Short mmCIF file of C-alpha atoms in Angstrom, two decimals:
data_model
loop_
_atom_site.label_atom_id
_atom_site.label_comp_id
_atom_site.label_asym_id
_atom_site.label_seq_id
_atom_site.Cartn_x
_atom_site.Cartn_y
_atom_site.Cartn_z
CA VAL Y 16 119.34 7.67 84.20
CA ASP Y 17 115.96 6.22 83.32
CA LEU Y 18 112.71 7.97 84.05
CA GLU Y 19 112.76 6.55 87.59
CA LEU Y 20 116.21 8.12 88.18
CA ARG Y 21 118.06 4.80 88.17
CA THR Y 22 121.55 4.88 86.70
CA ILE Y 23 121.84 3.37 83.21
CA LEU Y 24 125.33 4.60 82.36
CA ASP Y 25 127.85 6.79 84.20
CA SER Y 26 131.28 8.06 83.20
CA ARG Y 27 132.52 7.36 86.71
CA ALA Y 28 133.48 3.74 87.25
CA HIS Y 29 132.52 3.64 90.93
CA VAL Y 30 128.85 4.43 90.28
CA ALA Y 31 126.77 1.22 90.26
CA ILE Y 32 124.44 0.59 87.32
CA GLY Y 33 120.84 0.57 88.50
CA ALA Y 34 121.57 2.70 91.58
CA THR Y 35 118.96 5.36 92.26
CA ARG Y 36 120.25 8.91 92.09
CA TYR Y 37 118.83 10.08 95.40
CA GLY Y 38 120.43 13.49 95.02
CA LEU Y 39 117.90 14.27 92.26
CA LEU Y 40 114.83 13.26 94.25
CA PRO Y 41 114.34 16.71 95.86
CA HIS Y 42 114.34 18.21 92.34
CA ARG Y 43 111.16 16.58 91.11
CA ALA Y 44 109.99 19.77 89.37
CA GLU Y 45 113.15 19.93 87.24
CA VAL Y 46 113.06 16.19 86.55
CA ASP Y 47 109.40 16.34 85.51
CA ALA Y 48 110.14 19.27 83.19
CA THR Y 49 112.89 17.21 81.53
CA ARG Y 50 110.57 14.21 81.18
CA THR Y 51 108.22 16.41 79.13
CA GLY Y 52 111.08 17.15 76.72
CA ARG Y 53 112.55 20.41 78.08
CA ALA Y 54 116.18 20.67 79.16
CA THR Y 55 116.56 22.17 82.62
CA ALA Y 56 119.02 22.65 85.46
CA THR Y 57 118.68 21.96 89.18
CA ARG Y 58 119.41 24.27 92.03
CA LEU Y 59 122.54 23.77 94.13
CA TYR Y 60 122.15 20.65 96.27
CA ARG Y 61 124.20 18.29 98.41
CA HIS Y 62 124.97 14.91 96.87
CA GLU Y 63 124.99 11.62 98.73
CA ASP Y 64 128.71 12.14 99.37
CA GLY Y 65 127.96 15.44 101.14
CA ARG Y 66 129.46 17.65 98.46
CA TRP Y 67 127.66 20.48 96.70
CA ARG Y 68 126.41 19.63 93.23
CA LEU Y 69 124.73 21.39 90.32
CA SER Y 70 123.19 19.24 87.60
CA ALA Y 71 121.75 19.93 84.15
CA LEU Y 72 119.31 17.47 82.59
CA ALA Y 73 118.22 16.86 79.00
CA PRO Y 74 115.81 14.24 77.61
CA LEU Y 75 116.77 11.28 75.41
CA ARG Y 76 113.89 10.76 72.99
CA GLY Y 77 112.61 7.49 71.58
CA PRO Y 78 111.34 6.92 68.04
CA ASP Y 79 107.97 8.38 68.95
CA GLY Y 80 109.58 11.58 70.27
CA SER Y 81 108.84 10.94 73.94
CA ALA Y 82 111.55 10.94 76.59
CA VAL Y 83 112.85 7.47 77.41
CA ALA Y 84 115.82 8.49 79.57
CA LEU Y 85 117.54 11.54 81.00
CA VAL Y 86 121.09 12.64 80.33
CA GLY Y 87 122.71 14.63 83.08
CA VAL Y 88 125.95 16.54 83.48
CA GLU Y 89 127.34 17.80 86.75
CA ALA Y 90 129.53 20.77 87.54
CA THR Y 91 133.14 19.82 88.26
CA PRO Y 92 134.78 20.38 91.68
CA GLU Y 93 136.79 23.18 90.07
CA PHE Y 94 133.52 25.00 89.38
CA PHE Y 95 132.65 25.03 93.07
CA THR Y 96 136.19 26.11 93.95
CA ILE Y 97 135.79 29.12 91.65
CA LEU Y 98 132.26 29.69 92.97
CA GLY Y 99 133.54 29.67 96.56
CA ALA Y 100 136.33 32.11 95.71
CA LEU Y 101 133.84 34.38 93.96
CA ARG Y 102 131.54 34.22 96.98
CA ARG Y 103 134.39 35.21 99.31
CA GLN Y 104 135.37 38.07 97.01
CA MET Y 105 131.77 39.32 96.92
CA ILE Y 106 131.56 39.20 100.72
CA LEU Y 107 134.86 41.07 101.00
CA LEU Y 108 133.77 43.63 98.42
CA GLY Y 109 130.46 44.10 100.23
CA GLY Y 110 132.26 44.61 103.54
CA VAL Y 111 134.67 47.13 102.03
CA THR Y 112 131.78 48.98 100.38
CA LEU Y 113 129.87 49.17 103.66
CA ALA Y 114 132.98 50.37 105.50
CA LEU Y 115 133.64 53.08 102.90
CA ALA Y 116 130.00 54.17 103.00
CA ALA Y 117 130.10 54.38 106.80
CA LEU Y 118 133.37 56.33 106.71
CA GLY Y 119 132.01 58.72 104.08
CA SER Y 120 128.86 59.29 106.13
CA LEU Y 121 130.92 59.93 109.26
CA LEU Y 122 133.15 62.45 107.48
CA PHE Y 123 130.12 64.17 105.97
CA LEU Y 124 128.39 64.43 109.35
CA ARG Y 125 131.54 65.78 111.01
CA GLN Y 126 132.05 68.36 108.29
CA THR Y 127 128.39 69.41 108.41
CA GLY Y 128 128.58 69.64 112.20
CA ARG Y 129 131.65 71.90 112.05
CA ARG Y 130 129.98 74.20 109.52
CA LEU Y 131 126.79 74.44 111.57
CA ALA Y 132 128.85 75.13 114.71
CA ARG Y 133 130.64 77.96 112.89
CA LEU Y 134 127.31 79.40 111.74
CA ARG Y 135 125.95 79.19 115.28
CA GLU Y 136 129.07 80.87 116.67
CA THR Y 137 128.67 83.74 114.20
CA MET Y 138 125.03 84.22 115.21
CA SER Y 139 125.97 84.13 118.91
CA ARG Y 140 128.70 86.75 118.41
CA ALA Y 141 126.30 88.97 116.48
CA ALA Y 142 123.67 88.58 119.21
CA SER Y 143 126.24 89.75 121.78
CA GLY Y 144 126.99 92.89 119.73
CA ASP Y 145 129.98 91.72 117.67
CA PHE Y 146 128.74 92.73 114.23
CA ALA Y 147 132.18 92.17 112.71
CA ALA Y 148 131.61 88.40 112.93
CA ARG Y 149 131.23 86.65 109.57
CA ALA Y 150 130.29 83.13 108.51
CA GLU Y 151 131.99 83.24 105.10
CA GLY Y 152 133.51 80.20 103.45
CA LEU Y 153 130.80 77.68 104.37
CA GLY Y 154 130.43 76.28 100.85
CA LYS Y 155 127.95 76.55 98.03
CA ASP Y 156 125.12 74.41 99.39
CA GLU Y 157 122.16 75.39 101.58
CA ILE Y 158 124.35 75.88 104.66
CA GLY Y 159 126.66 78.14 102.65
CA ALA Y 160 123.67 80.10 101.33
CA LEU Y 161 122.42 80.57 104.89
CA GLY Y 162 125.88 81.82 105.91
CA ARG Y 163 125.93 84.31 103.03
CA ASP Y 164 122.47 85.57 103.97
CA LEU Y 165 123.63 86.03 107.57
CA ASP Y 166 126.75 87.90 106.43
CA GLY Y 167 124.59 90.16 104.26
CA LEU Y 168 122.27 90.84 107.17
CA LEU Y 169 125.17 91.70 109.48
CA ALA Y 170 126.70 93.99 106.85
CA SER Y 171 123.35 95.76 106.54
CA VAL Y 172 123.12 96.14 110.32
CA VAL Y 173 126.65 97.57 110.47
CA ALA Y 174 125.88 100.02 107.66
CA ARG Y 175 122.74 101.25 109.41
CA ARG Y 176 124.55 101.50 112.74
CA ASP Y 177 127.33 103.56 111.18
CA TYR Y 178 124.79 105.82 109.52
CA TYR Y 179 122.87 106.47 112.74
CA GLU Y 180 126.09 106.96 114.70
CA GLU Y 181 127.15 109.56 112.16
CA VAL Y 182 123.77 111.29 112.49
CA LEU Y 183 123.83 111.15 116.28
CA GLY Y 184 127.45 112.30 116.37
CA SER Y 185 126.51 115.48 114.57
CA LEU Y 186 123.91 116.39 117.20
CA GLU Y 187 124.75 118.63 120.15
CA ILE Y 188 122.48 116.55 122.37
CA ALA Y 189 124.14 113.88 124.46
CA ARG Y 190 122.71 110.50 123.55
CA VAL Y 191 123.51 107.12 125.07
CA THR Y 192 122.03 103.80 123.82
CA THR Y 193 121.80 100.68 125.96
CA ASP Y 194 120.69 97.08 125.54
CA ALA Y 195 117.88 95.38 127.45
CA SER Y 196 120.15 94.73 130.45
CA GLY Y 197 121.09 98.41 130.79
CA GLU Y 198 124.65 98.12 129.46
CA VAL Y 199 125.88 100.94 127.25
CA ARG Y 200 126.14 99.97 123.62
CA GLY Y 201 126.76 103.33 122.01
CA ALA Y 202 127.10 107.08 122.65
CA ASN Y 203 127.49 110.13 120.45
CA ALA Y 204 130.38 112.57 120.68
CA SER Y 205 128.39 114.98 122.87
CA ALA Y 206 127.78 112.27 125.47
CA GLU Y 207 131.45 111.37 125.44
CA ARG Y 208 132.48 114.99 126.01
CA LEU Y 209 129.83 115.45 128.70
CA LEU Y 210 130.75 112.29 130.59
CA GLY Y 211 134.47 112.68 129.97
CA LEU Y 212 134.82 109.04 128.94
CA THR Y 213 136.22 107.49 125.80
CA PRO Y 214 134.07 105.08 123.78
CA ALA Y 215 136.19 102.14 124.99
CA ARG Y 216 135.36 103.02 128.62
CA LEU Y 217 131.71 103.72 127.92
CA ILE Y 218 130.78 100.57 125.95
CA GLY Y 219 129.74 97.74 128.23
CA ARG Y 220 129.34 99.84 131.37
CA PRO Y 221 126.04 99.74 133.22
CA LEU Y 222 124.00 102.88 132.79
#
């Protein structure tokens, strides 16, 4: 094409000589850059025939070195076929990636929820007096560390309880311990002999 974008020569027989290449008109910046002597390429655009095109332009220089015409090449239809297939593959890959990320997040949240529920259950059992409850096997992260700390605390409570029960059991004074609601939580051997009740019948009874 000449500097006014009129066709001088085209490899396609149906293109009229002298016809203005209107498809290049929106790409004035690229055309002007080529006129100054720098090869450039356009963005994707729709040609007069409605099809997508991608053109590259280079200057033809005269004897004085200035551009006298522009030589252009266009991407073949096969290029856009490959480009469309690549676009579809990228969309599919993006969708699969998002689905896998969502599934991984869901599984992680469900697993974390189960571990927290188990930790909460252990704390609830301990609060109700079941010091044999343990939260072991919760993993090696922060939740697992919290479970191990809780297990250590419960083991310490059990050790102290056993120690005091041993001390109280050696006394000849009857001693009964209750919780805040007045239910029996422990008694030494003297209390059991005095009341004539076994530990199983004493624990949990109202005072």
